[in-house]
Amino acid sequence: MKMSARDHKREMSISEEDESPLSGNDLRRGPWTVEEDLLLVNYIAVHGEGRWNALARCAGLNRTGKSCRLRWLNYLRPDLRRGNITAQEQLLILELHSRWGNRWSKIAQHLPGRTDNEIKNYWRTRVQKHARQLNCDVNSQQFKDLMRYLWMPRLLERINNDNNNSSSPPSSDDAVITPPPQQQQQDDGLVVPVNNNQVLEMSCTTTETSSSSSLSTTDWMQQQQQALIVSTPAMVVSSSSCSDTWCQPPQMEYPPAHQFETTCWSSDEIVAAGVQDDMPDLWWGADVDLWYTQIMGLL
DNA sequence: AAATAAATCAACCGCCTCCTT
DNA sequence: AAAGGAGGCGGTTGATTTATT
């Protein structure tokens, strides 16, 4: 298992702490050591996950079941997706959060390989930060409108441009993980990837099996986007290419832009208004401030 | 180069729900 | 039906890293 410098440093500090271990039956807390990770991974590989308190004991881990579960779900399980949150994922997070609010685990179900913790952290560190910088409440209508009528369409535009401009294989930032073997149509109109374990548990409710069993996460994301965005204002996105089998776009009602005269700014409109049309690469990066400050000035 | 501030994210906590007995 | 345990969730903390001065 690859260990980062950060992990190594942490490991060293833990080893030093072990000279004065927790007394008696006290359970370990804090950062996990490599040895603990191995114990957990090996045990789950043989016996599977679940029954976490018993698992912790049987695996010889002096941890709570909760701690083991968290470590496995958020860090050790093999289908985790590493790296930056992609533009596609950002778009999904924004859209799903606008529907469900802080239902992180529910949102995470729609982002294969991402954990609720990761999405929650992303929201708090990036999205909330920018709401603060704009001096508005993250739950305010103003901020929601900004996301819906400016950021999301622009993000979408960027994604589409990227897709059009490159027929190349996915970049390293767009790593393909173990693809979702099956998808499950839910009553909310979205399609949920189902991992191997879930298939076993939920096979009785799996109604549709997509022919795209080798779908990469990238492809899955793109199809999800199409399902999500067909009614995004000012975006010309056809859903006709979607398979009717599993890509049924939800009928989303975008709220009226009570504050904006136009519901969305096209690139031409933005340029015509004198704003540089060069949305920064990372979208939430520091240099985006100028970009959307200019935009905000137009509103 | 050092000090400080800001950002990141792994991990914990407390509450809630569900399941088993 | 009630009690207790396990698992899941959202909120929060704090150590570490990264950026800035």
Coordinates of C-alpha atoms (C1' of nucleotides) in Angstrom, one line a residue:
Chain A
M1 CA 0.0 0.0 0.0
K2 CA 1.3 3.4 -1.0
M3 CA 2.1 5.7 1.9
S4 CA 2.3 9.4 1.4
A5 CA 4.8 11.6 3.2
R6 CA 1.9 12.8 5.4
D7 CA 1.0 9.2 6.2
H8 CA 4.6 8.4 7.0
K9 CA 5.0 11.3 9.3
R10 CA 1.8 10.3 11.0
E11 CA 2.9 6.8 11.3
M12 CA 6.1 7.8 12.9
S13 CA 4.4 9.9 15.5
I14 CA 2.0 7.1 16.3
S15 CA 4.9 4.7 16.8
E16 CA 6.4 7.1 19.3
E17 CA 3.1 7.4 21.1
D18 CA 3.1 3.6 21.3
E19 CA 5.8 3.9 23.9
S20 CA 3.1 5.1 26.2
P21 CA 0.1 3.1 25.0
L22 CA -3.4 3.6 26.1
S23 CA -3.8 1.8 29.3
G24 CA -5.8 -1.3 29.9
N25 CA -8.8 -1.9 27.6
D26 CA -8.9 1.6 26.3
L27 CA -9.6 1.7 22.6
R28 CA -7.3 3.4 20.2
R29 CA -8.3 6.6 18.7
G30 CA -6.9 9.0 16.2
P31 CA -5.0 8.3 13.0
W32 CA -4.7 4.8 11.8
T33 CA -1.4 3.0 11.4
V34 CA -0.4 1.0 8.4
E35 CA -0.5 -2.2 10.5
E36 CA -4.1 -1.4 11.5
D37 CA -5.0 -0.7 7.9
L38 CA -3.6 -4.1 6.9
L39 CA -5.4 -5.9 9.6
L40 CA -8.7 -4.3 8.6
V41 CA -8.2 -4.8 4.9
N42 CA -7.1 -8.4 5.2
Y43 CA -9.9 -9.3 7.6
I44 CA -12.5 -7.8 5.3
A45 CA -11.0 -9.5 2.2
V46 CA -11.6 -12.8 3.9
H47 CA -14.8 -12.3 5.9
G48 CA -16.4 -9.3 4.3
E49 CA -17.7 -6.2 5.9
G50 CA -20.4 -5.6 8.4
R51 CA -21.0 -6.4 12.1
W52 CA -18.3 -3.8 12.8
N53 CA -17.9 -4.2 16.5
A54 CA -17.4 -8.0 16.2
L55 CA -15.2 -7.3 13.2
A56 CA -13.0 -5.0 15.2
R57 CA -12.5 -7.6 17.9
C58 CA -12.0 -10.6 15.6
A59 CA -9.5 -8.7 13.4
G60 CA -7.5 -7.9 16.5
L61 CA -8.1 -4.2 16.2
N62 CA -8.3 -2.2 19.4
R63 CA -10.8 0.1 17.8
T64 CA -14.5 0.7 18.0
G65 CA -16.6 -0.8 15.3
K66 CA -17.6 2.7 14.2
S67 CA -14.0 3.7 13.8
C68 CA -13.3 0.6 11.6
R69 CA -16.4 1.2 9.5
L70 CA -15.4 4.8 8.9
R71 CA -11.9 3.9 8.0
W72 CA -13.0 1.3 5.5
L73 CA -15.7 3.4 3.9
N74 CA -13.8 6.6 3.7
Y75 CA -10.3 5.5 3.0
L76 CA -9.6 1.8 2.5
R77 CA -12.3 0.3 0.3
P78 CA -10.9 -0.4 -3.2
D79 CA -13.4 1.4 -5.3
L80 CA -12.7 4.8 -3.9
R81 CA -12.0 7.5 -6.4
R82 CA -9.0 9.7 -5.6
G83 CA -8.0 13.1 -6.8
N84 CA -9.7 16.4 -7.4
I85 CA -13.4 16.7 -7.7
T86 CA -14.0 16.9 -11.4
A87 CA -16.2 19.5 -13.2
Q88 CA -18.7 16.8 -13.8
E89 CA -18.8 15.9 -10.2
Q90 CA -19.0 19.5 -9.1
L91 CA -22.0 19.9 -11.3
L92 CA -23.7 16.9 -9.8
I93 CA -23.0 18.0 -6.3
L94 CA -24.5 21.4 -6.9
E95 CA -27.5 20.0 -8.6
L96 CA -28.1 17.3 -6.0
H97 CA -27.5 19.6 -3.1
S98 CA -30.0 22.0 -4.5
R99 CA -32.5 19.2 -4.4
W100 CA -31.7 17.4 -1.2
G101 CA -29.7 19.8 0.9
N102 CA -27.1 18.3 3.3
R103 CA -28.1 14.8 2.5
W104 CA -24.4 13.9 2.0
S105 CA -24.7 10.1 1.9
K106 CA -27.6 10.3 -0.6
I107 CA -25.6 12.7 -2.8
A108 CA -22.6 10.4 -2.5
Q109 CA -24.6 7.5 -3.9
H110 CA -24.7 9.4 -7.2
L111 CA -21.0 10.0 -7.3
P112 CA -19.3 6.6 -7.6
G113 CA -16.2 6.3 -5.6
R114 CA -16.8 9.5 -3.6
T115 CA -17.7 9.4 0.1
D116 CA -20.2 11.5 1.9
N117 CA -17.4 12.8 4.0
E118 CA -15.5 14.0 1.0
I119 CA -18.5 15.7 -0.5
K120 CA -19.3 17.3 2.8
N121 CA -15.8 18.6 3.1
Y122 CA -15.9 19.8 -0.4
W123 CA -19.1 21.7 0.2
R124 CA -17.9 23.3 3.4
T125 CA -14.4 24.3 2.2
R126 CA -15.2 25.4 -1.3
V127 CA -18.8 26.3 -1.7
Q128 CA -19.5 27.8 1.7
K129 CA -16.2 29.7 1.5
H130 CA -17.3 31.4 -1.7
A131 CA -20.7 32.3 -0.3
R132 CA -18.8 33.9 2.6
Q133 CA -16.6 35.8 0.2
L134 CA -19.7 37.1 -1.6
N135 CA -21.1 38.1 1.7
C136 CA -24.2 36.1 1.3
D137 CA -25.7 33.1 3.0
V138 CA -25.1 29.8 1.3
N139 CA -28.8 29.1 1.7
S140 CA -29.9 32.4 0.4
Q141 CA -31.9 32.7 -2.7
Q142 CA -29.3 35.0 -4.2
F143 CA -26.5 32.4 -3.8
K144 CA -28.7 29.6 -5.0
D145 CA -29.6 31.7 -8.1
L146 CA -25.9 32.4 -8.6
M147 CA -25.2 28.7 -8.6
R148 CA -28.1 27.8 -10.8
Y149 CA -28.0 30.5 -13.4
L150 CA -24.3 31.3 -13.6
W151 CA -22.1 28.6 -12.2
M152 CA -23.9 25.5 -13.3
P153 CA -24.5 26.5 -16.9
R154 CA -21.0 27.8 -17.2
L155 CA -19.6 24.6 -15.7
L156 CA -21.8 22.6 -18.1
E157 CA -20.5 24.7 -21.0
R158 CA -17.0 23.9 -20.0
I159 CA -17.7 20.2 -19.7
N160 CA -19.3 20.1 -23.1
N161 CA -16.4 22.1 -24.6
D162 CA -13.9 19.7 -23.1
N163 CA -15.8 16.8 -24.4
N164 CA -16.0 18.3 -27.9
N165 CA -12.3 19.2 -27.9
S166 CA -10.9 15.9 -26.9
S167 CA -11.6 12.5 -28.1
S168 CA -8.5 11.5 -26.2
P169 CA -8.5 9.0 -23.4
P170 CA -9.4 10.3 -19.9
S171 CA -6.8 12.3 -18.2
S172 CA -5.2 11.4 -15.0
D173 CA -7.6 13.7 -13.2
D174 CA -10.4 11.7 -14.8
A175 CA -9.3 8.3 -13.7
V176 CA -11.4 5.4 -14.5
I177 CA -12.2 3.3 -11.4
T178 CA -13.9 0.0 -11.3
P179 CA -16.9 0.8 -13.3
P180 CA -20.4 0.5 -11.9
P181 CA -21.5 -3.0 -13.0
Q182 CA -25.1 -2.2 -12.9
Q183 CA -27.3 0.7 -12.6
Q184 CA -30.5 1.0 -10.7
Q185 CA -33.4 3.3 -11.6
Q186 CA -34.8 5.0 -8.6
D187 CA -38.0 6.8 -8.0
D188 CA -36.2 10.1 -8.1
G189 CA -35.4 9.6 -11.7
L190 CA -31.7 9.2 -11.2
V191 CA -29.7 6.1 -12.0
V192 CA -27.7 4.7 -9.2
P193 CA -24.6 2.6 -9.7
V194 CA -24.7 -0.5 -7.7
N195 CA -21.5 -2.1 -6.5
N196 CA -20.9 -5.8 -6.2
N197 CA -21.9 -6.1 -2.6
Q198 CA -25.0 -4.1 -3.1
V199 CA -26.0 -6.2 -6.1
L200 CA -26.0 -9.2 -3.8
E201 CA -28.1 -7.4 -1.3
M202 CA -30.4 -5.7 -3.6
S203 CA -30.7 -8.0 -6.5
C204 CA -34.4 -8.4 -5.9
T205 CA -35.0 -4.7 -6.5
T206 CA -32.7 -4.4 -9.5
T207 CA -35.0 -3.8 -12.4
E208 CA -32.9 -2.6 -15.2
T209 CA -29.5 -3.9 -16.3
S210 CA -27.8 -1.5 -18.7
S211 CA -26.0 -2.9 -21.6
S212 CA -23.2 -0.6 -20.6
S213 CA -21.8 -2.9 -18.1
S214 CA -18.3 -1.8 -18.9
L215 CA -19.2 1.9 -18.5
S216 CA -16.4 4.0 -17.1
T217 CA -17.1 6.5 -14.4
T218 CA -16.5 9.2 -17.0
D219 CA -19.1 7.8 -19.3
W220 CA -21.4 7.3 -16.4
M221 CA -21.0 10.9 -15.3
Q222 CA -21.7 12.1 -18.8
Q223 CA -24.9 10.2 -19.0
Q224 CA -25.9 11.4 -15.6
Q225 CA -25.3 15.0 -16.7
Q226 CA -27.5 14.6 -19.6
A227 CA -30.2 13.2 -17.4
L228 CA -29.8 16.1 -15.0
I229 CA -29.3 19.1 -17.3
V230 CA -31.7 18.9 -20.1
S231 CA -33.8 21.7 -18.6
T232 CA -30.9 23.9 -17.6
P233 CA -31.7 27.4 -18.9
A234 CA -29.9 28.5 -22.0
M235 CA -28.2 25.2 -22.5
V236 CA -28.8 23.4 -25.7
V237 CA -28.4 19.8 -24.6
S238 CA -30.3 17.0 -26.3
S239 CA -31.2 14.0 -24.3
S240 CA -32.0 12.1 -27.5
S241 CA -28.7 10.3 -27.4
C242 CA -29.6 8.8 -24.0
S243 CA -30.7 5.3 -23.8
D244 CA -34.3 5.3 -22.8
T245 CA -33.6 2.3 -20.7
W246 CA -31.9 4.0 -17.9
C247 CA -31.5 7.7 -18.7
Q248 CA -34.8 9.3 -18.0
P249 CA -34.2 12.9 -17.2
P250 CA -36.1 14.2 -14.2
Q251 CA -38.5 17.0 -14.9
M252 CA -36.8 19.6 -12.9
E253 CA -38.4 22.9 -12.4
Y254 CA -35.8 25.6 -12.2
P255 CA -37.1 28.4 -10.0
P256 CA -37.7 31.7 -11.5
A257 CA -34.7 34.0 -11.4
H258 CA -36.3 36.6 -9.3
Q259 CA -33.3 38.7 -9.3
F260 CA -32.0 38.3 -12.8
E261 CA -33.4 39.7 -16.0
T262 CA -32.0 36.9 -18.0
T263 CA -32.0 33.4 -16.5
C264 CA -28.5 32.7 -17.9
W265 CA -25.6 34.4 -19.5
S266 CA -24.2 32.9 -22.6
S267 CA -20.6 33.4 -23.4
D268 CA -21.5 36.0 -26.1
E269 CA -23.6 38.0 -23.6
I270 CA -20.9 37.9 -21.0
V271 CA -18.3 39.1 -23.5
A272 CA -20.7 41.7 -24.9
A273 CA -21.1 43.0 -21.4
G274 CA -17.4 43.6 -21.1
V275 CA -16.5 40.7 -18.9
Q276 CA -13.7 38.6 -19.8
D277 CA -15.0 35.2 -20.8
D278 CA -12.4 33.0 -19.3
M279 CA -13.7 31.1 -16.5
P280 CA -10.7 29.8 -14.5
D281 CA -9.7 26.2 -14.8
L282 CA -10.4 25.1 -11.3
W283 CA -13.7 27.0 -11.1
W284 CA -13.4 27.5 -7.4
G285 CA -9.8 28.6 -7.5
A286 CA -8.6 31.9 -6.2
D287 CA -8.6 33.5 -9.6
V288 CA -12.3 32.8 -10.1
D289 CA -13.0 35.6 -7.7
L290 CA -12.4 38.3 -10.2
W291 CA -14.5 36.4 -12.7
Y292 CA -17.6 36.1 -10.7
T293 CA -17.1 39.4 -9.0
Q294 CA -17.4 40.9 -12.4
I295 CA -20.5 38.8 -13.1
M296 CA -22.0 39.8 -9.8
G297 CA -21.4 43.4 -10.7
L298 CA -23.6 42.9 -13.7
L299 CA -26.6 41.6 -11.8
Chain B
dA1 C1' 14.0 31.5 5.5
dA2 C1' 10.7 32.0 9.1
dA3 C1' 6.3 33.1 10.7
dT4 C1' 1.6 33.3 10.1
dA5 C1' -2.8 32.4 7.9
dA6 C1' -5.7 29.7 5.3
dA7 C1' -7.1 25.4 3.4
dT8 C1' -7.7 20.5 3.6
dC9 C1' -9.5 16.3 5.2
dA10 C1' -9.4 12.3 8.4
dA11 C1' -11.5 11.2 12.3
dC12 C1' -14.6 11.7 16.2
dC13 C1' -19.0 12.9 18.5
dG14 C1' -23.8 12.7 19.4
dC15 C1' -28.1 11.7 17.7
dC16 C1' -31.3 9.0 15.2
dT17 C1' -33.3 4.8 13.1
dC18 C1' -33.6 0.1 12.6
dC19 C1' -33.2 -4.5 14.0
dT20 C1' -33.0 -8.2 17.2
dT21 C1' -34.1 -10.3 21.5
Chain C
dA1 C1' -44.1 -3.6 23.5
dA2 C1' -39.7 -2.3 25.5
dA3 C1' -34.8 -2.4 25.8
dG4 C1' -30.4 -2.6 24.0
dG5 C1' -27.1 -2.8 20.4
dA6 C1' -25.4 -1.8 15.8
dG7 C1' -25.1 1.0 12.0
dG8 C1' -25.7 5.3 9.6
dC9 C1' -25.8 10.2 9.2
dG10 C1' -24.6 15.1 9.6
dG11 C1' -21.9 18.4 12.3
dT12 C1' -17.6 19.5 14.1
dT13 C1' -12.8 19.3 15.4
dG14 C1' -8.0 19.4 15.1
dA15 C1' -3.6 17.9 12.9
dT16 C1' -1.3 18.6 8.9
dT17 C1' -0.2 20.8 4.6
dT18 C1' 0.0 24.6 1.6
dA19 C1' 0.0 29.4 0.5
dT20 C1' 1.1 34.0 1.7
dT21 C1' 3.5 37.7 4.0

